[in-house]
mmCIF file of C-alpha atoms in Angstrom:
data_model
loop_
_atom_site.group_PDB
_atom_site.id
_atom_site.type_symbol
_atom_site.label_atom_id
_atom_site.label_comp_id
_atom_site.label_asym_id
_atom_site.label_seq_id
_atom_site.Cartn_x
_atom_site.Cartn_y
_atom_site.Cartn_z
ATOM 1 C CA MET O 1 0.000 0.000 0.000
ATOM 2 C CA THR O 2 1.423 3.433 -0.878
ATOM 3 C CA PRO O 3 1.083 6.416 1.458
ATOM 4 C CA TYR O 4 -0.982 8.127 -1.248
ATOM 5 C CA LYS O 5 -3.607 5.492 -1.561
ATOM 6 C CA ASN O 6 -6.241 7.675 0.067
ATOM 7 C CA LEU O 7 -5.230 10.906 -1.569
ATOM 8 C CA ARG O 8 -8.110 12.539 -3.309
ATOM 9 C CA LEU O 9 -9.112 15.742 -4.918
ATOM 10 C CA ASN O 10 -11.387 17.460 -2.415
ATOM 11 C CA LEU O 11 -13.606 20.280 -3.519
ATOM 12 C CA HIS O 12 -16.084 19.967 -0.687
ATOM 13 C CA PRO O 13 -14.228 21.679 2.137
ATOM 14 C CA ASP O 14 -17.304 21.985 4.285
ATOM 15 C CA ASP O 15 -17.969 18.279 4.245
ATOM 16 C CA PRO O 16 -16.679 16.917 7.560
ATOM 17 C CA SER O 17 -16.264 13.504 6.009
ATOM 18 C CA ASP O 18 -13.355 14.875 4.049
ATOM 19 C CA GLY O 19 -11.067 14.659 7.042
ATOM 20 C CA ALA O 20 -8.272 16.733 8.489
ATOM 21 C CA SER O 21 -6.379 17.272 5.260
ATOM 22 C CA THR O 22 -8.908 19.858 4.161
ATOM 23 C CA SER O 23 -7.911 22.643 6.530
ATOM 24 C CA ASP O 24 -5.872 24.469 3.921
ATOM 25 C CA LEU O 25 -8.650 24.140 1.412
ATOM 26 C CA ARG O 26 -11.177 25.377 3.933
ATOM 27 C CA LEU O 27 -9.132 28.536 4.270
ATOM 28 C CA THR O 28 -9.200 29.022 0.533
ATOM 29 C CA SER O 29 -12.879 28.420 0.353
ATOM 30 C CA SER O 30 -13.437 30.862 3.185
ATOM 31 C CA THR O 31 -11.434 33.477 1.376
ATOM 32 C CA VAL O 32 -13.314 32.933 -1.843
ATOM 33 C CA ARG O 33 -16.576 32.996 0.059
ATOM 34 C CA SER O 34 -15.706 36.267 1.718
ATOM 35 C CA MET O 35 -14.717 37.765 -1.614
ATOM 36 C CA THR O 36 -17.715 36.563 -3.528
ATOM 37 C CA GLY O 37 -20.402 36.693 -0.920
ATOM 38 C CA ARG O 38 -21.456 33.209 -1.978
ATOM 39 C CA SER O 39 -22.357 30.860 0.758
ATOM 40 C CA GLN O 40 -21.121 27.716 -0.891
ATOM 41 C CA ILE O 41 -18.946 26.619 -3.723
ATOM 42 C CA SER O 42 -19.863 23.275 -5.104
ATOM 43 C CA ALA O 43 -18.180 21.097 -7.650
ATOM 44 C CA ALA O 44 -17.793 17.494 -8.526
ATOM 45 C CA GLU O 45 -15.784 15.421 -6.114
ATOM 46 C CA PRO O 46 -13.660 13.060 -8.125
ATOM 47 C CA ARG O 47 -11.711 10.547 -6.107
ATOM 48 C CA ILE O 48 -8.463 9.738 -7.775
ATOM 49 C CA GLY O 49 -6.133 7.106 -6.542
ATOM 50 C CA VAL O 50 -2.531 7.774 -7.449
ATOM 51 C CA ALA O 51 0.629 5.820 -7.341
ATOM 52 C CA SER O 52 3.490 8.273 -7.570
ATOM 53 C CA ALA O 53 4.617 11.213 -5.472
ATOM 54 C CA ALA O 54 5.012 13.436 -8.513
ATOM 55 C CA VAL O 55 1.461 12.961 -9.660
ATOM 56 C CA ALA O 56 0.246 13.444 -6.107
ATOM 57 C CA ARG O 57 2.029 16.785 -5.955
ATOM 58 C CA ALA O 58 0.599 17.706 -9.337
ATOM 59 C CA LEU O 59 -2.883 16.918 -8.138
ATOM 60 C CA ARG O 60 -2.343 19.016 -5.046
ATOM 61 C CA VAL O 61 -1.365 21.928 -7.246
ATOM 62 C CA LEU O 62 -4.281 21.215 -9.525
ATOM 63 C CA ARG O 63 -6.653 21.306 -6.563
ATOM 64 C CA TRP O 64 -5.505 24.802 -5.714
ATOM 65 C CA ALA O 65 -5.490 25.771 -9.369
ATOM 66 C CA VAL O 66 -9.090 24.690 -9.880
ATOM 67 C CA LEU O 67 -10.163 26.694 -6.851
ATOM 68 C CA GLY O 68 -8.197 29.659 -8.096
ATOM 69 C CA VAL O 69 -9.529 29.474 -11.619
ATOM 70 C CA VAL O 70 -13.095 29.136 -10.353
ATOM 71 C CA GLY O 71 -12.793 31.514 -7.427
ATOM 72 C CA ALA O 72 -10.736 34.354 -8.839
ATOM 73 C CA PRO O 73 -13.121 35.308 -11.659
ATOM 74 C CA MET O 74 -16.040 34.991 -9.237
ATOM 75 C CA ALA O 75 -14.281 37.339 -6.858
ATOM 76 C CA PHE O 76 -13.594 39.877 -9.560
ATOM 77 C CA ALA O 77 -17.077 39.520 -11.026
ATOM 78 C CA ALA O 78 -18.818 39.941 -7.666
ATOM 79 C CA THR O 79 -18.077 43.646 -7.355
ATOM 80 C CA PRO O 80 -17.898 45.340 -10.733
ATOM 81 C CA GLU O 81 -15.836 48.481 -10.995
ATOM 82 C CA PRO O 82 -17.985 51.610 -10.847
ATOM 83 C CA LEU O 83 -18.577 53.230 -14.199
ATOM 84 C CA PRO O 84 -17.426 56.805 -14.754
ATOM 85 C CA VAL O 85 -20.317 59.038 -13.775
ATOM 86 C CA ASP O 86 -20.685 60.350 -17.342
ATOM 87 C CA THR O 87 -21.024 56.779 -18.582
ATOM 88 C CA ALA O 88 -23.463 55.782 -15.857
ATOM 89 C CA PHE O 89 -25.612 58.867 -16.399
ATOM 90 C CA PRO O 90 -24.968 60.364 -19.861
ATOM 91 C CA LEU O 91 -26.415 63.862 -20.072
ATOM 92 C CA THR O 92 -27.390 65.744 -23.242
ATOM 93 C CA ALA O 93 -29.299 68.920 -24.020
ATOM 94 C CA SER O 94 -31.021 70.457 -27.020
ATOM 95 C CA PHE O 95 -32.043 74.023 -27.863
ATOM 96 C CA VAL O 96 -34.533 74.218 -30.717
ATOM 97 C CA ASP O 97 -36.995 77.073 -31.343
ATOM 98 C CA GLN O 98 -35.988 78.530 -27.982
ATOM 99 C CA MET O 99 -37.179 75.291 -26.357
ATOM 100 C CA VAL O 100 -34.623 73.794 -23.997
ATOM 101 C CA SER O 101 -34.536 70.033 -23.515
ATOM 102 C CA VAL O 102 -32.495 68.011 -21.055
ATOM 103 C CA ARG O 103 -32.102 64.245 -21.105
ATOM 104 C CA ILE O 104 -30.190 61.913 -18.785
ATOM 105 C CA ASP O 105 -29.895 58.223 -19.523
ATOM 106 C CA VAL O 106 -29.488 55.729 -16.714
ATOM 107 C CA GLN O 107 -27.445 52.590 -17.212
ATOM 108 C CA PRO O 108 -28.934 49.291 -16.015
ATOM 109 C CA GLY O 109 -28.323 48.687 -12.334
ATOM 110 C CA HIS O 110 -28.090 52.419 -11.608
ATOM 111 C CA TYR O 111 -30.560 55.018 -10.379
ATOM 112 C CA LEU O 112 -30.890 58.770 -9.954
ATOM 113 C CA TYR O 113 -32.636 60.513 -7.071
ATOM 114 C CA ALA O 114 -35.438 62.679 -8.451
ATOM 115 C CA ASP O 115 -35.349 65.224 -5.630
ATOM 116 C CA ARG O 116 -31.649 65.922 -6.028
ATOM 117 C CA PHE O 117 -31.884 67.517 -9.474
ATOM 118 C CA GLU O 118 -30.966 71.170 -9.680
ATOM 119 C CA VAL O 119 -31.017 73.095 -12.950
ATOM 120 C CA LYS O 120 -29.913 76.577 -13.929
ATOM 121 C CA GLN O 121 -30.105 78.259 -17.290
ATOM 122 C CA ASP O 122 -27.702 81.089 -18.024
ATOM 123 C CA GLY O 123 -26.947 81.421 -14.346
ATOM 124 C CA LEU O 124 -30.557 81.644 -13.185
ATOM 125 C CA PRO O 125 -32.687 78.905 -11.653
ATOM 126 C CA ALA O 126 -34.473 76.997 -14.415
ATOM 127 C CA VAL O 127 -37.549 76.528 -12.283
ATOM 128 C CA GLU O 128 -39.715 74.676 -14.763
ATOM 129 C CA LEU O 129 -37.017 72.254 -15.926
ATOM 130 C CA GLN O 130 -36.073 71.475 -12.341
ATOM 131 C CA ARG O 131 -39.698 70.985 -11.340
ATOM 132 C CA LEU O 132 -40.268 68.560 -14.208
ATOM 133 C CA LEU O 133 -37.149 66.560 -13.441
ATOM 134 C CA ARG O 134 -38.043 66.302 -9.778
ATOM 135 C CA ALA O 135 -41.686 65.454 -10.428
ATOM 136 C CA GLY O 136 -41.127 62.071 -12.078
ATOM 137 C CA GLY O 137 -39.475 58.842 -11.040
ATOM 138 C CA LYS O 138 -40.848 55.747 -9.449
ATOM 139 C CA PRO O 139 -41.278 55.259 -5.711
ATOM 140 C CA LYS O 140 -38.590 53.284 -3.980
ATOM 141 C CA GLN O 141 -38.641 52.185 -0.378
ATOM 142 C CA ASP O 142 -35.064 52.924 0.541
ATOM 143 C CA PRO O 143 -33.847 51.277 3.763
ATOM 144 C CA ASN O 144 -31.967 54.451 4.626
ATOM 145 C CA PHE O 145 -34.075 57.289 3.302
ATOM 146 C CA GLY O 146 -37.603 55.888 3.421
ATOM 147 C CA LEU O 147 -39.864 56.434 0.449
ATOM 148 C CA VAL O 148 -37.968 58.221 -2.291
ATOM 149 C CA LYS O 149 -38.496 58.662 -6.006
ATOM 150 C CA VAL O 150 -35.792 57.419 -8.334
ATOM 151 C CA TYR O 151 -35.187 57.107 -12.033
ATOM 152 C CA THR O 152 -33.918 53.757 -13.242
ATOM 153 C CA GLN O 153 -34.409 54.677 -16.896
ATOM 154 C CA ALA O 154 -33.855 57.747 -19.027
ATOM 155 C CA VAL O 155 -35.431 60.972 -17.834
ATOM 156 C CA SER O 156 -36.035 64.068 -19.932
ATOM 157 C CA ALA O 157 -37.720 67.424 -19.583
ATOM 158 C CA GLN O 158 -38.241 70.400 -21.832
ATOM 159 C CA SER O 159 -39.274 73.960 -21.276
ATOM 160 C CA LYS O 160 -39.536 77.247 -23.115
ATOM 161 C CA PRO O 161 -38.610 80.005 -20.679
ATOM 162 C CA LYS O 162 -41.249 82.730 -20.426
ATOM 163 C CA LEU O 163 -38.664 85.362 -21.141
ATOM 164 C CA ALA O 164 -38.149 83.948 -24.606
ATOM 165 C CA ALA O 165 -41.789 84.423 -25.544
ATOM 166 C CA LYS O 166 -41.809 88.162 -25.044
ATOM 167 C CA GLY O 167 -40.173 89.075 -28.296
ATOM 168 C CA ASP O 168 -37.248 90.825 -26.618
ATOM 169 C CA ALA O 169 -33.566 90.137 -27.137
ATOM 170 C CA ALA O 170 -33.755 86.988 -25.067
ATOM 171 C CA SER O 171 -36.162 85.438 -27.539
ATOM 172 C CA SER O 172 -33.492 85.295 -30.188
ATOM 173 C CA LYS O 173 -30.653 83.768 -28.222
ATOM 174 C CA THR O 174 -28.032 82.130 -30.339
ATOM 175 C CA GLN O 175 -26.996 79.868 -27.495
ATOM 176 C CA THR O 176 -27.807 79.043 -23.917
ATOM 177 C CA GLN O 177 -25.897 77.498 -21.050
ATOM 178 C CA LEU O 178 -27.364 74.897 -18.744
ATOM 179 C CA GLU O 179 -26.043 73.814 -15.371
ATOM 180 C CA VAL O 180 -27.409 70.485 -14.181
ATOM 181 C CA VAL O 181 -26.734 68.903 -10.796
ATOM 182 C CA PHE O 182 -27.707 65.288 -10.236
ATOM 183 C CA GLN O 183 -26.922 62.489 -7.827
ATOM 184 C CA GLY O 184 -27.235 58.763 -8.232
ATOM 185 C CA CYS O 185 -25.975 55.375 -7.194
ATOM 186 C CA SER O 186 -25.055 52.019 -8.648
ATOM 187 C CA GLU O 187 -26.837 49.052 -7.171
ATOM 188 C CA VAL O 188 -24.588 46.642 -9.037
ATOM 189 C CA ALA O 189 -21.402 48.192 -7.650
ATOM 190 C CA GLY O 190 -22.882 49.062 -4.252
ATOM 191 C CA ILE O 191 -21.729 52.654 -4.374
ATOM 192 C CA CYS O 192 -23.048 56.198 -4.731
ATOM 193 C CA TYR O 193 -21.672 58.980 -6.838
ATOM 194 C CA PRO O 194 -21.265 62.359 -5.181
ATOM 195 C CA PRO O 195 -23.503 65.179 -6.391
ATOM 196 C CA THR O 196 -22.306 65.926 -9.899
ATOM 197 C CA LYS O 197 -22.543 69.236 -11.703
ATOM 198 C CA ARG O 198 -22.339 69.446 -15.483
ATOM 199 C CA LEU O 199 -22.340 72.463 -17.778
ATOM 200 C CA ILE O 200 -23.726 72.320 -21.302
ATOM 201 C CA THR O 201 -23.486 75.162 -23.776
ATOM 202 C CA VAL O 202 -26.026 74.627 -26.536
ATOM 203 C CA ALA O 203 -26.190 76.651 -29.727
ATOM 204 C CA SER O 204 -29.612 77.483 -31.130
ATOM 205 C CA GLY O 205 -30.804 74.612 -33.294
ATOM 206 C CA ALA O 206 -28.347 72.122 -31.738
ATOM 207 C CA THR O 207 -29.524 68.786 -30.409
ATOM 208 C CA HIS O 208 -28.043 66.094 -28.162
ATOM 209 C CA VAL O 209 -25.163 68.263 -27.024
ATOM 210 C CA LYS O 210 -22.927 66.769 -24.354
ATOM 211 C CA PRO O 211 -21.494 68.638 -21.355
ATOM 212 C CA THR O 212 -18.546 70.854 -21.979
ATOM 213 C CA ASP O 213 -16.940 69.808 -18.710
ATOM 214 C CA ALA O 214 -15.948 66.172 -18.849
ATOM 215 C CA GLN O 215 -14.529 66.456 -15.351
ATOM 216 C CA ALA O 216 -16.404 67.725 -12.362
ATOM 217 C CA PRO O 217 -15.735 71.444 -12.013
ATOM 218 C CA GLY O 218 -15.065 71.026 -8.317
ATOM 219 C CA LEU O 219 -17.158 69.256 -5.770
ATOM 220 C CA LYS O 220 -16.822 71.812 -3.043
ATOM 221 C CA SER O 221 -19.553 74.181 -4.141
ATOM 222 C CA LEU O 222 -22.049 71.341 -4.391
ATOM 223 C CA PHE O 223 -21.641 70.402 -0.775
ATOM 224 C CA LYS O 224 -22.678 73.814 0.392
ATOM 225 C CA LYS O 225 -26.135 72.845 -0.694
ATOM 226 C CA GLN O 226 -28.519 70.587 1.102
ATOM 227 C CA VAL O 227 -27.878 67.139 -0.274
ATOM 228 C CA SER O 228 -28.329 65.232 2.916
ATOM 229 C CA GLN O 229 -31.427 63.888 4.391
ATOM 230 C CA MET B 1 4.645 13.606 -25.337
ATOM 231 C CA ASN B 2 3.286 11.048 -22.927
ATOM 232 C CA ARG B 3 0.247 11.411 -20.701
ATOM 233 C CA ARG B 4 2.242 12.429 -17.636
ATOM 234 C CA GLN B 5 4.046 15.229 -19.455
ATOM 235 C CA THR B 6 0.762 16.482 -20.853
ATOM 236 C CA LEU B 7 -0.723 16.569 -17.363
ATOM 237 C CA MET B 8 2.278 18.411 -15.947
ATOM 238 C CA LEU B 9 2.144 20.968 -18.750
ATOM 239 C CA ALA B 10 -1.557 21.540 -18.188
ATOM 240 C CA VAL B 11 -0.979 21.970 -14.469
ATOM 241 C CA ALA B 12 1.823 24.442 -15.125
ATOM 242 C CA GLY B 13 -0.390 26.432 -17.489
ATOM 243 C CA VAL B 14 -3.280 26.607 -15.083
ATOM 244 C CA GLY B 15 -0.897 27.476 -12.265
ATOM 245 C CA ALA B 16 0.533 30.350 -14.277
ATOM 246 C CA CYS B 17 -2.955 31.704 -14.950
ATOM 247 C CA VAL B 18 -3.888 31.521 -11.292
ATOM 248 C CA ALA B 19 -0.626 33.112 -10.197
ATOM 249 C CA GLY B 20 -1.217 35.924 -12.678
ATOM 250 C CA ALA B 21 -4.763 36.543 -11.505
ATOM 251 C CA LEU B 22 -3.971 36.402 -7.803
ATOM 252 C CA GLY B 23 -0.733 38.319 -8.220
ATOM 253 C CA GLY B 24 -2.566 41.064 -10.112
ATOM 254 C CA ASN B 25 -5.127 41.294 -7.368
ATOM 255 C CA TRP B 26 -2.399 41.468 -4.732
ATOM 256 C CA TRP B 27 -0.623 44.173 -6.711
ATOM 257 C CA LEU B 28 -3.787 46.231 -6.898
ATOM 258 C CA THR B 29 -4.813 45.853 -3.292
ATOM 259 C CA ARG B 30 -1.564 46.016 -1.330
ATOM 260 C CA GLY B 31 1.461 48.213 -1.189
ATOM 261 C CA ALA B 32 3.392 50.694 0.839
ATOM 262 C CA LEU B 33 1.951 54.117 1.411
ATOM 263 C CA LYS B 34 2.831 56.677 -1.204
ATOM 264 C CA GLY B 35 1.500 59.875 -2.739
ATOM 265 C CA GLU B 36 -1.989 60.803 -1.638
ATOM 266 C CA GLU B 37 -2.188 58.010 0.925
ATOM 267 C CA GLY B 38 0.890 59.370 2.631
ATOM 268 C CA LYS B 39 -0.715 62.807 2.605
ATOM 269 C CA LEU B 40 -3.893 61.326 4.020
ATOM 270 C CA LEU B 41 -2.129 59.792 7.007
ATOM 271 C CA ALA B 42 -0.294 63.037 7.595
ATOM 272 C CA ALA B 43 -3.496 65.075 7.389
ATOM 273 C CA SER B 44 -5.721 66.424 10.118
ATOM 274 C CA PHE B 45 -9.496 66.600 10.057
ATOM 275 C CA GLU B 46 -12.131 68.326 12.092
ATOM 276 C CA ALA B 47 -13.924 66.073 14.547
ATOM 277 C CA LEU B 48 -17.622 66.408 15.315
ATOM 278 C CA ASP B 49 -16.738 68.289 18.492
ATOM 279 C CA GLY B 50 -14.821 70.831 16.424
ATOM 280 C CA LYS B 51 -11.348 69.699 17.462
ATOM 281 C CA THR B 52 -8.688 69.274 14.818
ATOM 282 C CA THR B 53 -7.575 65.657 14.843
ATOM 283 C CA PRO B 54 -4.561 64.244 12.987
ATOM 284 C CA LEU B 55 -4.837 60.694 11.668
ATOM 285 C CA SER B 56 -1.393 60.085 13.140
ATOM 286 C CA THR B 57 -3.229 59.901 16.472
ATOM 287 C CA TRP B 58 -3.801 56.224 15.703
ATOM 288 C CA GLN B 59 -0.377 55.376 14.330
ATOM 289 C CA GLY B 60 0.612 51.855 15.319
ATOM 290 C CA LYS B 61 -2.949 50.549 15.054
ATOM 291 C CA THR B 62 -4.533 48.586 12.242
ATOM 292 C CA LEU B 63 -6.333 51.588 10.895
ATOM 293 C CA VAL B 64 -9.540 51.281 8.883
ATOM 294 C CA ILE B 65 -10.238 54.603 7.191
ATOM 295 C CA ASN B 66 -13.769 54.712 5.863
ATOM 296 C CA PHE B 67 -14.867 57.559 3.584
ATOM 297 C CA TRP B 68 -18.624 57.955 3.716
ATOM 298 C CA ALA B 69 -21.538 60.384 3.635
ATOM 299 C CA THR B 70 -25.076 60.423 4.956
ATOM 300 C CA TRP B 71 -26.451 60.821 1.427
ATOM 301 C CA CYS B 72 -24.824 57.495 0.485
ATOM 302 C CA GLY B 73 -27.128 54.560 1.221
ATOM 303 C CA PRO B 74 -24.481 51.795 0.892
ATOM 304 C CA CYS B 75 -22.267 53.739 3.314
ATOM 305 C CA ARG B 76 -24.976 53.755 5.950
ATOM 306 C CA GLU B 77 -25.686 50.075 5.417
ATOM 307 C CA GLU B 78 -22.151 48.895 6.147
ATOM 308 C CA MET B 79 -21.600 51.011 9.254
ATOM 309 C CA PRO B 80 -23.376 48.729 11.755
ATOM 310 C CA ASP B 81 -20.794 46.075 10.835
ATOM 311 C CA PHE B 82 -18.041 48.572 11.578
ATOM 312 C CA VAL B 83 -19.497 49.314 14.996
ATOM 313 C CA LYS B 84 -19.601 45.596 15.714
ATOM 314 C CA ALA B 85 -16.041 45.045 14.440
ATOM 315 C CA GLN B 86 -14.680 47.974 16.447
ATOM 316 C CA THR B 87 -16.032 46.360 19.596
ATOM 317 C CA ALA B 88 -14.848 42.887 18.664
ATOM 318 C CA PHE B 89 -11.311 43.694 17.552
ATOM 319 C CA ALA B 90 -10.302 46.828 19.440
ATOM 320 C CA ALA B 91 -8.228 44.709 21.802
ATOM 321 C CA LYS B 92 -6.333 43.351 18.806
ATOM 322 C CA GLY B 93 -5.371 46.813 17.654
ATOM 323 C CA LEU B 94 -8.195 47.630 15.243
ATOM 324 C CA GLN B 95 -9.167 51.270 14.970
ATOM 325 C CA PHE B 96 -11.894 52.514 12.658
ATOM 326 C CA VAL B 97 -11.987 56.154 11.644
ATOM 327 C CA GLY B 98 -14.923 57.420 9.635
ATOM 328 C CA ILE B 99 -14.230 60.351 7.350
ATOM 329 C CA ALA B 100 -17.491 61.950 6.337
ATOM 330 C CA VAL B 101 -17.493 64.015 3.172
ATOM 331 C CA ASP B 102 -20.593 65.768 4.277
ATOM 332 C CA ARG B 103 -22.040 68.481 6.498
ATOM 333 C CA ARG B 104 -21.673 68.366 10.236
ATOM 334 C CA GLU B 105 -25.351 68.308 11.254
ATOM 335 C CA PRO B 106 -26.548 65.217 9.370
ATOM 336 C CA VAL B 107 -23.302 63.401 10.173
ATOM 337 C CA ALA B 108 -23.637 64.069 13.889
ATOM 338 C CA ARG B 109 -27.291 63.073 13.834
ATOM 339 C CA PHE B 110 -26.675 59.799 12.014
ATOM 340 C CA ALA B 111 -23.626 58.882 14.111
ATOM 341 C CA LYS B 112 -25.679 59.374 17.256
ATOM 342 C CA GLU B 113 -28.639 57.389 15.933
ATOM 343 C CA LEU B 114 -26.398 54.477 14.985
ATOM 344 C CA GLY B 115 -24.282 54.614 18.118
ATOM 345 C CA VAL B 116 -21.026 54.892 16.227
ATOM 346 C CA ASN B 117 -18.262 53.853 18.638
ATOM 347 C CA TYR B 118 -15.272 55.149 16.694
ATOM 348 C CA PRO B 119 -14.084 58.634 15.744
ATOM 349 C CA VAL B 120 -15.957 60.402 12.967
ATOM 350 C CA LEU B 121 -14.145 63.232 11.241
ATOM 351 C CA LEU B 122 -15.319 65.734 8.647
ATOM 352 C CA ALA B 123 -13.489 66.126 5.349
ATOM 353 C CA ASP B 124 -13.416 68.848 2.762
ATOM 354 C CA PRO B 125 -14.992 67.577 -0.495
ATOM 355 C CA ALA B 126 -11.600 68.082 -2.141
ATOM 356 C CA TRP B 127 -10.679 64.742 -0.572
ATOM 357 C CA LEU B 128 -13.058 63.121 -3.041
ATOM 358 C CA ASP B 129 -10.659 64.244 -5.744
ATOM 359 C CA ALA B 130 -7.686 63.024 -3.716
ATOM 360 C CA VAL B 131 -9.050 59.488 -3.374
ATOM 361 C CA LYS B 132 -8.845 59.061 -7.151
ATOM 362 C CA THR B 133 -5.188 58.211 -6.803
ATOM 363 C CA MET B 134 -5.774 55.899 -3.845
ATOM 364 C CA GLY B 135 -7.636 53.275 -5.859
ATOM 365 C CA ASN B 136 -10.985 55.035 -6.237
ATOM 366 C CA PRO B 137 -10.785 56.645 -9.688
ATOM 367 C CA GLN B 138 -14.484 57.544 -9.842
ATOM 368 C CA SER B 139 -14.520 59.251 -6.421
ATOM 369 C CA VAL B 140 -17.458 57.144 -5.272
ATOM 370 C CA LEU B 141 -18.542 56.197 -1.769
ATOM 371 C CA PRO B 142 -18.107 54.170 0.331
ATOM 372 C CA PHE B 143 -14.353 53.847 0.025
ATOM 373 C CA THR B 144 -12.221 52.153 2.650
ATOM 374 C CA LEU B 145 -8.509 51.757 3.216
ATOM 375 C CA VAL B 146 -7.017 49.368 5.739
ATOM 376 C CA ILE B 147 -3.553 50.455 6.864
ATOM 377 C CA SER B 148 -1.300 48.129 8.837
ATOM 378 C CA PRO B 149 0.631 49.223 11.941
ATOM 379 C CA LYS B 150 3.674 49.292 9.636
ATOM 380 C CA ASN B 151 1.932 51.793 7.381
ATOM 381 C CA GLU B 152 1.243 49.374 4.567
ATOM 382 C CA VAL B 153 -2.020 49.345 2.652
ATOM 383 C CA MET B 154 -3.596 46.003 3.490
ATOM 384 C CA LEU B 155 -6.818 46.580 1.595
ATOM 385 C CA ARG B 156 -8.470 49.110 -0.675
ATOM 386 C CA ARG B 157 -12.184 48.728 -1.090
ATOM 387 C CA VAL B 158 -14.487 50.674 -3.362
ATOM 388 C CA GLY B 159 -17.947 49.676 -2.192
ATOM 389 C CA ARG B 160 -19.032 47.689 0.806
ATOM 390 C CA LEU B 161 -16.511 46.133 3.187
ATOM 391 C CA LYS B 162 -17.918 43.039 4.807
ATOM 392 C CA TYR B 163 -17.555 42.063 8.435
ATOM 393 C CA SER B 164 -16.044 38.738 7.369
ATOM 394 C CA GLU B 165 -13.244 40.586 5.589
ATOM 395 C CA ILE B 166 -12.421 42.582 8.699
ATOM 396 C CA GLU B 167 -12.586 39.403 10.735
ATOM 397 C CA ALA B 168 -10.187 37.686 8.321
ATOM 398 C CA ILE B 169 -7.530 40.334 8.992
ATOM 399 C CA PHE B 170 -7.357 39.227 12.620
ATOM 400 C CA ALA B 171 -7.904 35.507 12.052
#
């Protein structure tokens, strides 16, 4: 009888029948479990009798390798990297016939808080646009904030400022500048983005214009506002 | 090539893949303090009682620095685990420090409601830009760094840090 007669490939570390030789594997499984949040890793349990020390060592390595190959991608896949905020919530604006339109798309697994929208046009509060953006959304019972309204899909609003209808100089603007503040989270990544401000300068007749500031212009000013519960 | 050689080659190939994956993960999640992290440990923040508090106060501890805000739901959800871990592992040298990128009033209110048993400091929002170079390129919250008593980064976590992961540090 060789000393390796009972050697076997064990992929059931939580099975007490597997004996004392599984302590190292249990550690690995625990690590994988903690990384993946999965309660159990299951796989086939082949029992391989071997005759030589070299093959036994190879199988030992293979045991670890299989766990690594299975566990590592699961660990990496369990918590996806957060998307850049402009990818998670792409913002565009249009300015046609003095009508201003704003649209924000929402990537799957993400959401925007309706009541955290703030909009300015040419430095002044864009009351109607902001009201429209805050008015929609679907109710969500948030464990932290109670009943809130969120957007999980694209949201858009359009408005023709009263000033533009008066026939004065403002009615023939060749461009307008919008400032939009929004705040959202990613359920898939388990994170929240800080309040984000974007500026869009839109020429008259232009559609689907993206923000001019790819990077946040500075977070500090946003935190002076009430963003907390 | 006989069967044994084929098996050994396959094992070597798989082993190389695993080593690459795990090594990459180690490279991304560990390392000596440098750049912004060094500045962070050298920095001081305002505590809820208004006192300026340097992070060096807890030098020599296993320091868990958690960036959070009251407007961040996932941040609030993980904090009860931190309270529990602070109680469980304080004797082993664990020290949580919450750095709230937020206003004082809601932070103080929430910390009191939850019974936070570790220091909570207030940070200027500029720190959200600084964390980009600490392993949080999108400046999202929560974001947690675990620093060893030897000033090495043991863990960088964008998103929720589980109790089991804190437990594993002291296992």
